Amino acid sequence: MAVEAFYWTPSDTGVQALFVCRSWSLTKTGPLFELTATFEQVPR
């Protein structure tokens, strides 16, 4: 569950919007880590 919303400007629109991270996971493969996250735009 999201804790705090943040503003981000997507490069495809150039318009600042408010987002939250709904879920994330961290996977370690050898010496490497992979971070996967799902973001959702929310109303201001």
Backbone as a ProteinNet text record, in pm:
[ID]
protein_1_A
[PRIMARY]
MAVEAFYWTPSDTGVQALFVCRSWSLTKTGPLFELTATFEQVPR
[TERTIARY]
83.6	0	88.1	44.5	121.1	125.6	238.2	254	240.9	307	306.5	311.2	225.8	224.4	339.2	384	491.5	460.8	514.4	497.1	608.5	572.8	668.6	620.7	714.8	681.5	721.6	624.5	655.7	712.2	812.4	875.5	783.6	686.3	598.6	494.6	455.2	355	415	520.8	580.6	493.8	390.6	297.4	314.3	339.4	357.2	227.7	240.4	124.6	162.2	61	80	70.6	168	174.3	196.8	159.5	193.9	251.5	332.5	383.8	293.5	219.2	123.1	189.5	295.8	365.1	507	594.8	731.8	789.2	895.8	966.6	1114.6	1195.2	1340.2	1388.9	1462.3	1513.7	1665.2	1734.9	1881.2	1919.4	1997.9	2049.9	2201.2	2270.7	2415.6	2449.1	2539	2576.9	2481.2	2377.3	2286.5	2153.4	2093.5	1960	1868.1	1744.7	1644.7	1528.3	1496.8	1385.3	1272.6	1155.4	1037.8	931.1	869.3	768.1	649.1	532	409.7	361.3	351.4	308	169.4	93.5	-41.9	-60.4	-114.8	-145.3	-270.7	-267.2	-380.5	-427.3	-552.3	-602.5	-527.5	-516.2	-448.9	-535.2
-118.3	0	124.6	225.8	350	422.5	486.1	561	710.3	758.9	902.2	924.3	1013.4	1047.4	1143.9	1144.1	1233.8	1287.4	1405.6	1466	1419.5	1391.3	1348.7	1401.4	1436.4	1484.9	1379.2	1305.3	1205.4	1271.7	1210.5	1269.5	1268.6	1177	1171.1	1282.8	1335.9	1443.4	1577.5	1575.5	1699.3	1770.7	1702.5	1762.9	1695.3	1777	1724.4	1659.8	1543.4	1472.3	1408.5	1367.2	1307.3	1155	1084.2	938.7	875.1	747	663.9	532.4	468.8	335.6	235	156.6	60.9	-70.1	-109	-232.6	-229.1	-305.9	-316.4	-451.1	-490.6	-612.8	-594.9	-663.9	-659.8	-803	-827.8	-961.4	-954.5	-1045.1	-1051	-1171.6	-1146.6	-1252.5	-1237.2	-1321.5	-1306.9	-1173.2	-1095.5	-966.8	-852.9	-883.7	-780	-781.8	-663.7	-649.2	-592.7	-641.9	-588.2	-535.1	-406.5	-342.7	-322.8	-376	-361	-289.4	-186.2	-109	-79.3	-67.5	-30.9	102.3	201.5	335.1	362.6	442.4	478	628.4	691.9	834.3	850.6	946.1	970.7	1115	1143.8	1281.8	1372.4	1498.2	1596	1634.2
0	0	0	-71	-82.2	52.4	79.3	203.5	177.6	73	44.3	-106.3	-155	-297.5	-327.8	-453.4	-495	-634.5	-663.7	-795.6	-887.8	-1012.8	-1114.4	-1248.2	-1335.1	-1468.7	-1571	-1625.1	-1727.3	-1852.7	-1912.5	-2030.9	-2152.2	-2156.4	-2274.1	-2276.8	-2158.2	-2154.7	-2115.8	-2035.2	-1987	-1884.8	-1833.3	-1737.8	-1601.8	-1500.3	-1365.4	-1316.2	-1252.2	-1199.4	-1065.7	-992.4	-860.8	-872.8	-814.4	-825.4	-689.1	-679.1	-563.8	-616.2	-533.9	-566.7	-496.5	-574.7	-518.3	-476	-545.7	-508.2	-562.7	-500.2	-547.3	-504.3	-574.3	-536.7	-567.2	-491.1	-507.6	-523.7	-632.3	-661.3	-674	-605.5	-614.5	-698.7	-802.3	-888	-893	-819.5	-811.3	-747.6	-810.2	-753.2	-791.2	-869.7	-919.5	-846.2	-834.1	-777.7	-884.5	-889.8	-982.2	-899.3	-918	-849.1	-949.3	-918.7	-1003.3	-921.6	-980.8	-908.3	-998.5	-936.4	-1007.6	-952.5	-1040.8	-1001	-1056	-981.1	-1022.9	-1007.1	-1109.6	-1099.8	-1015.7	-922.9	-833.6	-847.7	-810.6	-818.7	-722.1	-757.5	-670.3	-553.7
[MASK]
++++++++++++++++++++++++++++++++++++++++++++

